[in-house]
């Protein structure tokens, strides 16, 4: 393998982060099951697999965390894909931040996670401010410099990538919201009497 081939593969490899992110978001309600199965833990009999409202709330929050991890990984994949498409780096960040900002805006407006868990209005305020500032600056940059710095940019590639980056997390979140946030597949989790007490 020569150096140019290796560089080509090195550019393509990070694109698979987008696939990993989609899997994390799509499977967020069961992605944490292997962890619980390995530890099989409970504390005072509460956090074993059960229909307890405390367990269901905890399970939903863990699922939300895995969804957000998936969204961030997916954003990294969008950035890598923008590199392969030959978009300027700052426009790749614009697409990636657009992918993440839509989930943050959803949480801020509807006061629930993208997958429907109530009472979640987004990350801590400093993180919201930084992400919003990045998105606003990169958006303003494109608007101001579209006719000059970016006149040769293929807008079909740019806005196609942005549409994928915004639509996929939104669609996966909407799919999760079609079911009640309390509903979790739990057949593969340890029963209360099998769980370890710590």
mmCIF file of C-alpha atoms in Angstrom:
data_model
loop_
_atom_site.group_PDB
_atom_site.id
_atom_site.type_symbol
_atom_site.label_atom_id
_atom_site.label_comp_id
_atom_site.label_asym_id
_atom_site.label_seq_id
_atom_site.Cartn_x
_atom_site.Cartn_y
_atom_site.Cartn_z
ATOM 1 C CA UNK A 1 0.000 0.000 0.000
ATOM 2 C CA UNK A 2 1.475 3.326 -1.005
ATOM 3 C CA UNK A 3 1.246 6.560 0.970
ATOM 4 C CA UNK A 4 -1.581 7.999 -1.150
ATOM 5 C CA UNK A 5 -3.742 4.915 -0.675
ATOM 6 C CA UNK A 6 -3.129 5.026 3.049
ATOM 7 C CA UNK A 7 -4.159 8.682 3.154
ATOM 8 C CA UNK A 8 -7.321 7.877 1.200
ATOM 9 C CA UNK A 9 -8.250 5.172 3.717
ATOM 10 C CA UNK A 10 -7.318 7.474 6.592
ATOM 11 C CA UNK A 11 -9.757 10.083 5.237
ATOM 12 C CA UNK A 12 -12.539 7.527 4.769
ATOM 13 C CA UNK A 13 -12.152 5.689 8.094
ATOM 14 C CA UNK A 14 -13.517 8.472 10.374
ATOM 15 C CA UNK A 15 -16.690 8.593 8.263
ATOM 16 C CA UNK A 16 -17.758 5.400 10.021
ATOM 17 C CA UNK A 17 -18.275 7.481 13.166
ATOM 18 C CA UNK A 18 -21.539 8.556 11.510
ATOM 19 C CA UNK A 19 -22.652 4.902 11.354
ATOM 20 C CA UNK A 20 -21.627 4.299 14.978
ATOM 21 C CA UNK A 21 -23.546 7.426 16.021
ATOM 22 C CA UNK A 22 -26.691 6.261 14.216
ATOM 23 C CA UNK A 23 -26.461 2.860 15.921
ATOM 24 C CA UNK A 24 -26.025 4.487 19.352
ATOM 25 C CA UNK A 25 -29.054 6.734 18.775
ATOM 26 C CA UNK A 26 -31.214 3.962 17.324
ATOM 27 C CA UNK A 27 -30.292 1.421 20.015
ATOM 28 C CA UNK A 28 -30.016 3.843 22.955
ATOM 29 C CA UNK A 29 -32.686 1.994 24.950
ATOM 30 C CA UNK A 30 -30.731 -1.280 24.934
ATOM 31 C CA UNK A 31 -27.114 -0.151 24.409
ATOM 32 C CA UNK A 32 -26.514 -0.010 28.170
ATOM 33 C CA UNK A 33 -27.946 -3.497 28.855
ATOM 34 C CA UNK A 34 -24.563 -5.299 28.606
ATOM 35 C CA UNK A 35 -23.206 -3.018 31.340
ATOM 36 C CA UNK A 36 -26.108 -3.817 33.646
ATOM 37 C CA UNK A 37 -25.875 -7.512 32.788
ATOM 38 C CA UNK A 38 -22.164 -7.623 33.661
ATOM 39 C CA UNK A 39 -22.595 -5.887 36.977
ATOM 40 C CA UNK A 40 -26.134 -7.095 37.694
ATOM 41 C CA UNK A 41 -26.346 -4.499 40.438
ATOM 42 C CA UNK A 42 -29.017 -3.259 42.769
ATOM 43 C CA UNK A 43 -28.963 -0.904 45.713
ATOM 44 C CA UNK A 44 -31.496 -1.505 48.471
ATOM 45 C CA UNK A 45 -33.489 -3.588 46.006
ATOM 46 C CA UNK A 46 -34.375 -0.586 43.833
ATOM 47 C CA UNK A 47 -32.217 -0.685 40.713
ATOM 48 C CA UNK A 48 -32.743 -4.261 39.671
ATOM 49 C CA UNK A 49 -34.758 -4.786 36.514
ATOM 50 C CA UNK A 50 -38.343 -4.076 37.479
ATOM 51 C CA UNK A 51 -41.399 -2.011 36.736
ATOM 52 C CA UNK A 52 -40.533 0.425 39.573
ATOM 53 C CA UNK A 53 -41.005 4.035 38.565
ATOM 54 C CA UNK A 54 -37.537 4.766 39.975
ATOM 55 C CA UNK A 55 -35.927 2.125 37.761
ATOM 56 C CA UNK A 56 -37.883 3.220 34.692
ATOM 57 C CA UNK A 57 -36.861 6.841 35.208
ATOM 58 C CA UNK A 58 -33.239 5.792 35.687
ATOM 59 C CA UNK A 59 -33.378 3.567 32.585
ATOM 60 C CA UNK A 60 -34.816 6.407 30.528
ATOM 61 C CA UNK A 61 -32.108 8.818 31.666
ATOM 62 C CA UNK A 62 -29.399 6.286 30.776
ATOM 63 C CA UNK A 63 -31.039 5.790 27.375
ATOM 64 C CA UNK A 64 -31.076 9.573 26.891
ATOM 65 C CA UNK A 65 -27.365 9.700 27.719
ATOM 66 C CA UNK A 66 -26.617 7.040 25.106
ATOM 67 C CA UNK A 67 -28.722 8.962 22.555
ATOM 68 C CA UNK A 68 -26.704 12.152 23.191
ATOM 69 C CA UNK A 69 -23.414 10.230 22.989
ATOM 70 C CA UNK A 70 -24.625 8.886 19.654
ATOM 71 C CA UNK A 71 -25.557 12.385 18.446
ATOM 72 C CA UNK A 72 -22.074 13.706 19.271
ATOM 73 C CA UNK A 73 -20.359 10.733 17.590
ATOM 74 C CA UNK A 74 -22.633 11.229 14.572
ATOM 75 C CA UNK A 75 -21.613 14.908 14.436
ATOM 76 C CA UNK A 76 -17.963 13.793 14.277
ATOM 77 C CA UNK A 77 -18.874 11.510 11.397
ATOM 78 C CA UNK A 78 -20.561 14.394 9.568
ATOM 79 C CA UNK A 79 -17.362 16.409 9.945
ATOM 80 C CA UNK A 80 -15.324 13.517 8.517
ATOM 81 C CA UNK A 81 -17.716 13.128 5.587
ATOM 82 C CA UNK A 82 -17.430 16.853 4.843
ATOM 83 C CA UNK A 83 -13.666 16.368 4.585
ATOM 84 C CA UNK A 84 -14.103 13.532 2.078
ATOM 85 C CA UNK A 85 -16.539 15.682 0.071
ATOM 86 C CA UNK A 86 -13.882 18.380 -0.148
ATOM 87 C CA UNK A 87 -15.788 21.015 1.816
ATOM 88 C CA UNK A 88 -13.803 23.690 3.652
ATOM 89 C CA UNK A 89 -13.180 22.749 7.289
ATOM 90 C CA UNK A 90 -15.296 25.577 8.693
ATOM 91 C CA UNK A 91 -18.283 24.466 6.583
ATOM 92 C CA UNK A 92 -17.785 20.933 7.866
ATOM 93 C CA UNK A 93 -18.032 22.307 11.403
ATOM 94 C CA UNK A 94 -21.164 24.187 10.342
ATOM 95 C CA UNK A 95 -22.794 20.930 9.211
ATOM 96 C CA UNK A 96 -21.651 19.098 12.356
ATOM 97 C CA UNK A 97 -22.862 21.851 14.703
ATOM 98 C CA UNK A 98 -26.194 22.010 12.819
ATOM 99 C CA UNK A 99 -26.613 18.306 13.526
ATOM 100 C CA UNK A 100 -26.125 18.864 17.260
ATOM 101 C CA UNK A 101 -27.933 22.209 17.593
ATOM 102 C CA UNK A 102 -31.222 20.763 16.377
ATOM 103 C CA UNK A 103 -31.303 18.320 19.326
ATOM 104 C CA UNK A 104 -30.417 21.106 21.773
ATOM 105 C CA UNK A 105 -33.135 23.362 20.337
ATOM 106 C CA UNK A 106 -35.662 20.532 20.590
ATOM 107 C CA UNK A 107 -34.824 20.010 24.274
ATOM 108 C CA UNK A 108 -34.980 23.744 25.024
ATOM 109 C CA UNK A 109 -38.366 24.204 23.336
ATOM 110 C CA UNK A 110 -40.179 21.010 24.352
ATOM 111 C CA UNK A 111 -38.484 20.414 27.748
ATOM 112 C CA UNK A 112 -37.868 16.779 26.961
ATOM 113 C CA UNK A 113 -35.060 14.726 25.513
ATOM 114 C CA UNK A 114 -35.071 14.000 21.767
ATOM 115 C CA UNK A 115 -36.330 10.519 22.623
ATOM 116 C CA UNK A 116 -39.160 11.857 24.817
ATOM 117 C CA UNK A 117 -37.877 11.684 28.407
ATOM 118 C CA UNK A 118 -39.598 14.567 30.220
ATOM 119 C CA UNK A 119 -37.967 17.360 32.253
ATOM 120 C CA UNK A 120 -34.750 17.446 30.219
ATOM 121 C CA UNK A 121 -34.089 20.879 28.765
ATOM 122 C CA UNK A 122 -30.607 20.262 27.421
ATOM 123 C CA UNK A 123 -26.997 20.293 28.548
ATOM 124 C CA UNK A 124 -25.683 22.778 31.142
ATOM 125 C CA UNK A 125 -26.005 26.433 30.124
ATOM 126 C CA UNK A 126 -22.279 26.960 29.309
ATOM 127 C CA UNK A 127 -22.374 24.074 26.832
ATOM 128 C CA UNK A 128 -25.545 25.448 25.234
ATOM 129 C CA UNK A 129 -23.993 28.889 24.901
ATOM 130 C CA UNK A 130 -20.808 27.529 23.309
ATOM 131 C CA UNK A 131 -22.620 25.263 20.849
ATOM 132 C CA UNK A 132 -25.074 28.030 19.912
ATOM 133 C CA UNK A 133 -22.219 30.511 19.464
ATOM 134 C CA UNK A 134 -20.324 28.089 17.201
ATOM 135 C CA UNK A 135 -23.434 27.547 15.093
ATOM 136 C CA UNK A 136 -24.284 31.262 14.854
ATOM 137 C CA UNK A 137 -20.713 32.240 13.905
ATOM 138 C CA UNK A 138 -20.338 29.487 11.298
ATOM 139 C CA UNK A 139 -23.772 30.313 9.841
ATOM 140 C CA UNK A 140 -22.950 34.024 9.652
ATOM 141 C CA UNK A 141 -19.595 33.168 8.082
ATOM 142 C CA UNK A 142 -21.279 31.230 5.272
ATOM 143 C CA UNK A 143 -23.884 33.943 4.628
ATOM 144 C CA UNK A 144 -21.305 36.744 4.519
ATOM 145 C CA UNK A 145 -18.697 34.841 2.484
ATOM 146 C CA UNK A 146 -20.932 32.758 0.225
ATOM 147 C CA UNK A 147 -20.310 34.864 -2.891
ATOM 148 C CA UNK A 148 -16.585 35.295 -2.298
ATOM 149 C CA UNK A 149 -14.718 32.661 -0.254
ATOM 150 C CA UNK A 150 -17.248 29.897 -0.935
ATOM 151 C CA UNK A 151 -18.320 30.671 -4.508
ATOM 152 C CA UNK A 152 -16.731 27.402 -5.715
ATOM 153 C CA UNK A 153 -18.288 25.247 -3.001
ATOM 154 C CA UNK A 154 -20.711 22.628 -4.294
ATOM 155 C CA UNK A 155 -23.915 23.668 -2.500
ATOM 156 C CA UNK A 156 -25.599 20.371 -3.340
ATOM 157 C CA UNK A 157 -22.953 18.556 -1.317
ATOM 158 C CA UNK A 158 -23.003 21.139 1.458
ATOM 159 C CA UNK A 159 -26.752 21.299 1.995
ATOM 160 C CA UNK A 160 -27.237 17.607 1.253
ATOM 161 C CA UNK A 161 -24.802 16.766 4.039
ATOM 162 C CA UNK A 162 -26.435 19.294 6.334
ATOM 163 C CA UNK A 163 -29.888 17.825 5.615
ATOM 164 C CA UNK A 164 -28.631 14.325 6.477
ATOM 165 C CA UNK A 165 -26.949 15.669 9.624
ATOM 166 C CA UNK A 166 -30.108 17.372 10.845
ATOM 167 C CA UNK A 167 -32.700 14.861 9.615
ATOM 168 C CA UNK A 168 -31.259 11.556 10.866
ATOM 169 C CA UNK A 169 -31.051 12.413 14.603
ATOM 170 C CA UNK A 170 -34.450 14.139 14.408
ATOM 171 C CA UNK A 171 -36.036 11.124 12.707
ATOM 172 C CA UNK A 172 -34.516 8.636 15.162
ATOM 173 C CA UNK A 173 -35.674 10.764 18.109
ATOM 174 C CA UNK A 174 -39.183 10.989 16.611
ATOM 175 C CA UNK A 175 -39.227 7.210 16.186
ATOM 176 C CA UNK A 176 -38.367 6.759 19.874
ATOM 177 C CA UNK A 177 -41.094 9.238 20.844
ATOM 178 C CA UNK A 178 -43.773 7.114 19.165
ATOM 179 C CA UNK A 179 -43.498 4.864 22.240
ATOM 180 C CA UNK A 180 -43.974 6.034 25.799
ATOM 181 C CA UNK A 181 -40.616 6.984 27.335
ATOM 182 C CA UNK A 182 -41.299 4.527 30.187
ATOM 183 C CA UNK A 183 -41.455 1.545 27.838
ATOM 184 C CA UNK A 184 -38.191 -0.404 27.873
ATOM 185 C CA UNK A 185 -37.237 -3.811 26.579
ATOM 186 C CA UNK A 186 -36.116 -5.567 29.764
ATOM 187 C CA UNK A 187 -36.281 -9.294 29.041
ATOM 188 C CA UNK A 188 -32.504 -9.550 28.707
ATOM 189 C CA UNK A 189 -31.837 -7.748 32.017
ATOM 190 C CA UNK A 190 -31.306 -9.433 35.402
ATOM 191 C CA UNK A 191 -34.380 -10.011 37.524
ATOM 192 C CA UNK A 192 -34.548 -8.387 40.952
ATOM 193 C CA UNK A 193 -33.813 -11.617 42.803
ATOM 194 C CA UNK A 194 -30.760 -12.324 40.600
ATOM 195 C CA UNK A 195 -29.154 -8.920 41.021
ATOM 196 C CA UNK A 196 -26.131 -8.285 43.186
ATOM 197 C CA UNK A 197 -26.397 -5.931 46.121
ATOM 198 C CA UNK A 198 -23.601 -3.412 46.642
#
